[in-house]
Amino acid sequence: MSGIFPCCMAVPKASRYNAGMTALLTPEQIAALCRPAAQRVDVRVVEETGSTNADLMAALPGLTGPRLLIARHQRAGRGRAGRPWQSRPGQSLTFSLAWKFERGLQALVGLPLAVGVTLAETLALFGAEVRLKWPNDLLLEGRKAAGILIESAAAGPGSWAVIGIGINLALDEETVAGLDRPVASLAPLAAIDQNLLMAALLSALAEMLEEFAQQGLAPFAARWNRLHAYAGQPVAILENGRALHEGIGVGVDEVGRFLIDTGAGRVAVMAGDVSLRPKE
Ligand code: ATP
């Protein structure tokens, strides 16, 4: 972590979480704490919006470089296939990063997995040890604690990716009870300076995106597999609630397909609107 601090700057002390923690986020503080790869990112913080992904997707035609948009309150966050992502002001970290690639949309295959690796490795530095669920979730002890949604758009010969991330810092009991699955909050993250956390995440994402643009998923696949939540465990791949494949979860290959050992041999599943679930 030491690389994130300019040498003259004191490390902010951990402080007790309070509901106003994310209110202290400022673009200036985040930018000041970022490593070089993230210095060209235009960092913005808004009080409230519907969806940071939707805002950045709408802003793409006017963007000349990467932009990070953080919302202290995101009212209508999105997951895959239009599913909702719930967040609460002061209890969640919600942000999106728009990043341009020189290559076309096909080059973005596997990006959610590289983002997952980057988030998990960075959060571990702050004491939040999560595992990865293919293709786009971060789990704490089997419960969903953060999600990733990547949207994209062609841009001439190149492409834009808008990487949306929602992290549960300290969801209240009512919100947790209202969700249709077991969820978790990453308590250690709620106890640290949010500008420092955001700068660490943005720096790691920018460094990853530079590497991904050159080499694709290959450098990240083994790292993903080390963090795999269901390695060696019984799982099912579902489509519209119906099991397409059942077997033992293996991990991902170098293009991001999920490998599952079934009675009929090893199957490689492409991410689409399919869901991975553990089996009892
Ligand atoms: P898959 O399991 O196929 O990856 P998913 O059901 O996890 O898909 P996503 O699009 O990844 O779907 O995420 C949206 C889902 O996440 C919602 O339908 C809801 O079940 C759950 N969810 C919503 N808000 C939160 C939250 N703050 N924390 C944890 N889970 C949430």
CSV table of C-alpha atoms and ligand atoms in Angstrom, one decimal:
chain,number,residue,atom,x,y,z
A,1,MET,CA,0.0,0.0,0.0
A,2,SER,CA,2.8,2.4,0.6
A,3,GLY,CA,3.0,3.4,-3.0
A,4,ILE,CA,-0.3,5.2,-2.7
A,5,PHE,CA,0.9,7.9,-0.3
A,6,PRO,CA,3.0,10.8,-1.5
A,7,CYS,CA,6.1,10.6,0.7
A,8,CYS,CA,5.2,13.7,2.7
A,9,MET,CA,1.6,12.7,3.5
A,10,ALA,CA,0.6,11.1,6.7
A,11,VAL,CA,-1.4,7.9,6.5
A,12,PRO,CA,-5.0,8.8,7.6
A,13,LYS,CA,-5.8,7.1,10.9
A,14,ALA,CA,-8.7,4.5,11.0
A,15,SER,CA,-11.7,6.1,12.5
A,16,ARG,CA,-15.0,4.8,13.6
A,17,TYR,CA,-17.6,4.4,10.9
A,18,ASN,CA,-20.5,6.9,10.9
A,19,ALA,CA,-23.3,7.4,8.5
A,20,GLY,CA,-21.7,10.5,7.1
A,21,MET,CA,-18.5,8.8,6.1
A,22,THR,CA,-19.0,8.9,2.4
A,23,ALA,CA,-20.0,12.6,2.7
A,24,LEU,CA,-16.3,13.3,3.2
A,25,LEU,CA,-15.4,12.0,-0.3
A,26,THR,CA,-13.9,14.8,-2.5
A,27,PRO,CA,-12.4,14.6,-6.0
A,28,GLU,CA,-9.4,16.7,-4.8
A,29,GLN,CA,-8.5,14.3,-1.9
A,30,ILE,CA,-8.9,11.2,-4.1
A,31,ALA,CA,-6.8,12.7,-6.9
A,32,ALA,CA,-4.1,13.7,-4.4
A,33,LEU,CA,-3.8,10.1,-3.1
A,34,CYS,CA,-3.8,8.3,-6.5
A,35,ARG,CA,-0.9,6.6,-8.1
A,36,PRO,CA,0.4,7.7,-11.5
A,37,ALA,CA,-1.8,5.4,-13.7
A,38,ALA,CA,-4.9,7.1,-12.3
A,39,GLN,CA,-3.7,10.7,-12.5
A,40,ARG,CA,-5.3,11.4,-15.8
A,41,VAL,CA,-8.8,10.3,-14.6
A,42,ASP,CA,-11.3,13.0,-14.2
A,43,VAL,CA,-12.8,12.3,-10.8
A,44,ARG,CA,-16.3,13.6,-9.9
A,45,VAL,CA,-18.5,13.1,-6.9
A,46,VAL,CA,-22.2,13.8,-6.9
A,47,GLU,CA,-24.6,13.9,-4.0
A,48,GLU,CA,-27.3,11.7,-5.6
A,49,THR,CA,-28.2,10.2,-8.9
A,50,GLY,CA,-30.2,7.3,-10.4
A,51,SER,CA,-27.3,5.2,-11.7
A,52,THR,CA,-23.6,6.2,-12.1
A,53,ASN,CA,-23.4,3.7,-15.0
A,54,ALA,CA,-26.3,5.3,-16.8
A,55,ASP,CA,-24.8,8.8,-16.3
A,56,LEU,CA,-21.5,7.8,-17.7
A,57,MET,CA,-23.0,5.9,-20.6
A,58,ALA,CA,-25.0,9.0,-21.5
A,59,ALA,CA,-21.8,11.2,-21.1
A,60,LEU,CA,-19.6,9.0,-23.4
A,61,PRO,CA,-20.0,11.1,-26.6
A,62,GLY,CA,-18.5,14.1,-24.8
A,63,LEU,CA,-15.7,12.3,-23.0
A,64,THR,CA,-12.1,12.8,-24.1
A,65,GLY,CA,-10.5,10.7,-21.3
A,66,PRO,CA,-11.3,8.4,-18.4
A,67,ARG,CA,-13.8,9.6,-15.9
A,68,LEU,CA,-14.7,8.3,-12.4
A,69,LEU,CA,-18.2,9.1,-11.1
A,70,ILE,CA,-19.0,8.5,-7.5
A,71,ALA,CA,-22.5,8.9,-6.1
A,72,ARG,CA,-23.0,9.4,-2.3
A,73,HIS,CA,-26.5,8.1,-2.9
A,74,GLN,CA,-27.4,6.0,-5.9
A,75,ARG,CA,-31.2,5.6,-6.1
A,76,ALA,CA,-31.6,3.1,-8.9
A,77,GLY,CA,-28.4,1.0,-9.2
A,78,ARG,CA,-28.4,-1.7,-11.8
A,79,GLY,CA,-27.1,-5.3,-11.9
A,80,ARG,CA,-27.0,-7.6,-14.9
A,81,ALA,CA,-30.1,-8.0,-17.1
A,82,GLY,CA,-31.8,-5.0,-15.5
A,83,ARG,CA,-31.8,-6.5,-12.0
A,84,PRO,CA,-31.7,-3.9,-9.2
A,85,TRP,CA,-28.6,-3.0,-7.1
A,86,GLN,CA,-29.6,-1.7,-3.7
A,87,SER,CA,-27.5,1.0,-1.9
A,88,ARG,CA,-28.0,3.4,1.0
A,89,PRO,CA,-26.2,6.7,1.5
A,90,GLY,CA,-23.4,6.3,4.0
A,91,GLN,CA,-23.8,2.5,3.9
A,92,SER,CA,-22.6,1.8,0.4
A,93,LEU,CA,-19.8,2.8,-2.0
A,94,THR,CA,-21.2,3.2,-5.5
A,95,PHE,CA,-19.1,4.4,-8.4
A,96,SER,CA,-18.5,3.9,-12.1
A,97,LEU,CA,-15.3,4.3,-14.2
A,98,ALA,CA,-15.5,5.1,-18.0
A,99,TRP,CA,-12.3,3.9,-19.8
A,100,LYS,CA,-11.5,3.9,-23.5
A,101,PHE,CA,-9.8,1.1,-25.3
A,102,GLU,CA,-8.1,1.3,-28.7
A,103,ARG,CA,-9.5,-2.1,-29.6
A,104,GLY,CA,-13.1,-3.0,-30.3
A,105,LEU,CA,-15.8,-4.5,-28.1
A,106,GLN,CA,-14.5,-8.0,-28.5
A,107,ALA,CA,-11.4,-7.1,-26.6
A,108,LEU,CA,-13.5,-6.4,-23.5
A,109,VAL,CA,-14.4,-10.1,-23.0
A,110,GLY,CA,-13.2,-11.2,-19.6
A,111,LEU,CA,-13.0,-7.6,-18.2
A,112,PRO,CA,-15.4,-8.3,-15.4
A,113,LEU,CA,-13.1,-11.0,-14.1
A,114,ALA,CA,-10.0,-8.8,-14.2
A,115,VAL,CA,-12.0,-6.1,-12.3
A,116,GLY,CA,-13.1,-8.7,-9.7
A,117,VAL,CA,-9.4,-9.7,-9.2
A,118,THR,CA,-8.4,-6.1,-8.8
A,119,LEU,CA,-11.1,-5.3,-6.3
A,120,ALA,CA,-10.6,-8.4,-4.2
A,121,GLU,CA,-6.8,-7.9,-4.1
A,122,THR,CA,-7.1,-4.2,-3.2
A,123,LEU,CA,-9.9,-4.8,-0.6
A,124,ALA,CA,-7.7,-7.4,1.1
A,125,LEU,CA,-5.1,-4.8,1.7
A,126,PHE,CA,-7.7,-3.0,3.9
A,127,GLY,CA,-8.7,-6.2,5.8
A,128,ALA,CA,-11.7,-7.2,3.7
A,129,GLU,CA,-10.9,-10.8,2.5
A,130,VAL,CA,-13.5,-11.6,-0.2
A,131,ARG,CA,-13.8,-14.5,-2.7
A,132,LEU,CA,-14.9,-14.3,-6.3
A,133,LYS,CA,-18.1,-15.7,-7.8
A,134,TRP,CA,-18.2,-16.0,-11.6
A,135,PRO,CA,-18.7,-13.8,-13.4
A,136,ASN,CA,-19.2,-10.6,-11.4
A,137,ASP,CA,-19.7,-10.9,-7.7
A,138,LEU,CA,-17.6,-10.5,-4.6
A,139,LEU,CA,-18.5,-12.7,-1.6
A,140,LEU,CA,-17.8,-12.6,2.1
A,141,GLU,CA,-18.3,-16.1,3.6
A,142,GLY,CA,-20.6,-17.0,0.7
A,143,ARG,CA,-22.7,-13.8,1.0
A,144,LYS,CA,-22.7,-11.2,-1.7
A,145,ALA,CA,-20.8,-8.1,-0.6
A,146,ALA,CA,-20.1,-6.3,-3.8
A,147,GLY,CA,-21.1,-6.4,-7.5
A,148,ILE,CA,-19.7,-5.4,-10.8
A,149,LEU,CA,-21.7,-4.3,-13.9
A,150,ILE,CA,-19.8,-3.5,-17.1
A,151,GLU,CA,-21.6,-1.8,-19.9
A,152,SER,CA,-19.9,-0.9,-23.2
A,153,ALA,CA,-20.2,1.1,-26.4
A,154,ALA,CA,-18.3,1.0,-29.7
A,155,ALA,CA,-16.2,4.1,-30.5
A,156,GLY,CA,-14.9,4.0,-34.1
A,157,PRO,CA,-12.4,1.3,-34.2
A,158,GLY,CA,-12.2,1.3,-30.4
A,159,SER,CA,-14.6,0.9,-27.5
A,160,TRP,CA,-15.6,2.4,-24.1
A,161,ALA,CA,-16.2,0.3,-21.0
A,162,VAL,CA,-18.2,1.7,-18.2
A,163,ILE,CA,-17.3,-0.3,-15.1
A,164,GLY,CA,-19.9,0.0,-12.4
A,165,ILE,CA,-19.1,-1.1,-8.8
A,166,GLY,CA,-21.3,-1.3,-5.7
A,167,ILE,CA,-19.7,-2.2,-2.4
A,168,ASN,CA,-21.7,-2.8,0.8
A,169,LEU,CA,-19.9,-1.0,3.7
A,170,ALA,CA,-22.5,-1.3,6.4
A,171,LEU,CA,-26.0,-2.0,5.2
A,172,ASP,CA,-28.7,-1.6,7.7
A,173,GLU,CA,-30.8,-4.6,8.8
A,174,GLU,CA,-33.9,-3.5,7.0
A,175,THR,CA,-32.1,-3.3,3.7
A,176,VAL,CA,-30.5,-6.7,4.2
A,177,ALA,CA,-33.8,-8.2,5.1
A,178,GLY,CA,-35.4,-6.8,2.0
A,179,LEU,CA,-32.9,-8.5,-0.3
A,180,ASP,CA,-33.7,-11.8,-2.0
A,181,ARG,CA,-30.4,-13.5,-1.1
A,182,PRO,CA,-27.8,-13.6,1.8
A,183,VAL,CA,-25.8,-10.4,1.6
A,184,ALA,CA,-22.8,-9.1,3.6
A,185,SER,CA,-21.2,-5.8,4.4
A,186,LEU,CA,-17.4,-5.3,4.4
A,187,ALA,CA,-17.1,-3.8,7.9
A,188,PRO,CA,-13.3,-3.1,7.8
A,189,LEU,CA,-13.9,-0.8,4.8
A,190,ALA,CA,-16.4,1.3,6.7
A,191,ALA,CA,-13.7,2.1,9.3
A,192,ILE,CA,-11.2,3.7,7.0
A,193,ASP,CA,-10.9,7.0,5.2
A,194,GLN,CA,-13.1,6.7,2.2
A,195,ASN,CA,-10.9,9.0,0.0
A,196,LEU,CA,-8.0,6.7,0.7
A,197,LEU,CA,-10.0,3.6,-0.2
A,198,MET,CA,-11.3,5.2,-3.4
A,199,ALA,CA,-7.8,6.3,-4.4
A,200,ALA,CA,-6.5,2.8,-3.8
A,201,LEU,CA,-9.3,1.3,-5.9
A,202,LEU,CA,-9.0,3.8,-8.7
A,203,SER,CA,-5.3,3.4,-8.9
A,204,ALA,CA,-5.5,-0.4,-8.9
A,205,LEU,CA,-8.2,-0.3,-11.6
A,206,ALA,CA,-6.3,2.1,-13.8
A,207,GLU,CA,-3.1,-0.1,-13.6
A,208,MET,CA,-5.2,-3.2,-14.3
A,209,LEU,CA,-6.9,-1.5,-17.3
A,210,GLU,CA,-3.6,-0.5,-18.8
A,211,GLU,CA,-2.4,-4.1,-18.5
A,212,PHE,CA,-5.7,-5.6,-19.7
A,213,ALA,CA,-5.6,-3.3,-22.8
A,214,GLN,CA,-2.2,-4.9,-23.7
A,215,GLN,CA,-2.6,-8.5,-22.6
A,216,GLY,CA,-6.3,-9.2,-22.1
A,217,LEU,CA,-7.4,-11.5,-19.3
A,218,ALA,CA,-4.3,-13.9,-19.5
A,219,PRO,CA,-2.4,-12.2,-16.6
A,220,PHE,CA,-5.4,-12.3,-14.4
A,221,ALA,CA,-6.9,-15.7,-14.9
A,222,ALA,CA,-4.6,-17.6,-12.4
A,223,ARG,CA,-5.2,-14.8,-9.8
A,224,TRP,CA,-8.9,-15.1,-10.3
A,225,ASN,CA,-8.7,-18.9,-9.7
A,226,ARG,CA,-6.7,-18.3,-6.5
A,227,LEU,CA,-9.7,-16.3,-5.2
A,228,HIS,CA,-12.4,-18.6,-6.6
A,229,ALA,CA,-15.3,-19.0,-4.1
A,230,TYR,CA,-16.4,-22.4,-5.3
A,231,ALA,CA,-13.2,-24.2,-6.3
A,232,GLY,CA,-13.8,-28.0,-6.0
A,233,GLN,CA,-17.4,-27.5,-4.8
A,234,PRO,CA,-20.7,-28.7,-6.3
A,235,VAL,CA,-22.3,-26.0,-8.4
A,236,ALA,CA,-24.9,-25.5,-11.1
A,237,ILE,CA,-25.1,-23.2,-14.0
A,238,LEU,CA,-28.7,-21.9,-14.4
A,239,GLU,CA,-30.5,-20.4,-17.3
A,240,ASN,CA,-33.9,-18.9,-16.5
A,241,GLY,CA,-33.9,-21.0,-13.3
A,242,ARG,CA,-33.2,-24.2,-15.1
A,243,ALA,CA,-29.9,-26.1,-14.6
A,244,LEU,CA,-27.9,-26.2,-17.8
A,245,HIS,CA,-24.9,-27.9,-16.2
A,246,GLU,CA,-24.2,-29.4,-12.8
A,247,GLY,CA,-20.9,-30.6,-11.5
A,248,ILE,CA,-17.8,-29.5,-9.6
A,249,GLY,CA,-16.6,-25.9,-10.1
A,250,VAL,CA,-13.1,-25.7,-11.4
A,251,GLY,CA,-12.3,-22.0,-12.2
A,252,VAL,CA,-11.9,-19.9,-15.3
A,253,ASP,CA,-9.9,-20.3,-18.4
A,254,GLU,CA,-7.7,-17.6,-20.1
A,255,VAL,CA,-10.7,-16.1,-21.9
A,256,GLY,CA,-12.9,-16.0,-18.9
A,257,ARG,CA,-15.2,-19.1,-19.5
A,258,PHE,CA,-16.3,-20.9,-16.3
A,259,LEU,CA,-15.0,-24.5,-16.2
A,260,ILE,CA,-17.2,-27.1,-14.6
A,261,ASP,CA,-16.5,-30.8,-14.4
A,262,THR,CA,-19.8,-32.6,-15.2
A,263,GLY,CA,-20.6,-36.3,-15.5
A,264,ALA,CA,-20.1,-35.8,-19.3
A,265,GLY,CA,-16.6,-34.2,-18.9
A,266,ARG,CA,-15.3,-30.7,-18.5
A,267,VAL,CA,-17.6,-27.9,-19.9
A,268,ALA,CA,-16.6,-24.3,-20.6
A,269,VAL,CA,-19.4,-21.8,-20.0
A,270,MET,CA,-19.5,-18.4,-21.6
A,271,ALA,CA,-20.9,-15.5,-19.5
A,272,GLY,CA,-24.3,-14.5,-20.8
A,273,ASP,CA,-27.5,-14.4,-18.9
A,274,VAL,CA,-26.6,-17.6,-17.0
A,275,SER,CA,-26.1,-17.7,-13.2
A,276,LEU,CA,-23.7,-19.8,-11.1
A,277,ARG,CA,-25.2,-21.2,-7.9
A,278,PRO,CA,-23.7,-23.4,-5.2
A,279,LYS,CA,-25.4,-26.7,-4.6
A,280,GLU,CA,-26.2,-28.1,-1.2
B,1,ATP,P1,-25.7,-13.9,-11.0
B,1,ATP,O1,-25.8,-14.7,-9.7
B,1,ATP,O2,-26.1,-14.6,-12.2
B,1,ATP,O3,-24.3,-13.3,-11.2
B,1,ATP,P2,-27.2,-11.9,-9.8
B,1,ATP,O4,-28.5,-12.5,-9.4
B,1,ATP,O5,-26.1,-11.9,-8.7
B,1,ATP,O6,-26.7,-12.7,-11.0
B,1,ATP,P3,-26.5,-9.3,-10.5
B,1,ATP,O7,-26.9,-8.6,-11.7
B,1,ATP,O8,-25.0,-9.7,-10.4
B,1,ATP,O9,-27.4,-10.5,-10.4
B,1,ATP,O10,-26.9,-8.5,-9.2
B,1,ATP,C1,-28.2,-8.1,-8.9
B,1,ATP,C2,-28.7,-8.9,-7.8
B,1,ATP,O11,-27.9,-8.7,-6.6
B,1,ATP,C3,-30.1,-8.5,-7.3
B,1,ATP,O12,-31.1,-9.2,-8.1
B,1,ATP,C4,-30.2,-8.9,-5.9
B,1,ATP,O13,-30.5,-10.2,-5.7
B,1,ATP,C5,-28.7,-8.7,-5.4
B,1,ATP,N1,-28.4,-7.4,-4.8
B,1,ATP,C6,-29.0,-6.2,-5.0
B,1,ATP,N2,-28.4,-5.3,-4.2
B,1,ATP,C7,-27.5,-5.9,-3.5
B,1,ATP,C8,-26.6,-5.5,-2.5
B,1,ATP,N3,-26.5,-4.3,-2.1
B,1,ATP,N4,-25.8,-6.5,-1.9
B,1,ATP,C9,-25.8,-7.7,-2.3
B,1,ATP,N5,-26.7,-8.2,-3.3
B,1,ATP,C10,-27.5,-7.3,-3.8
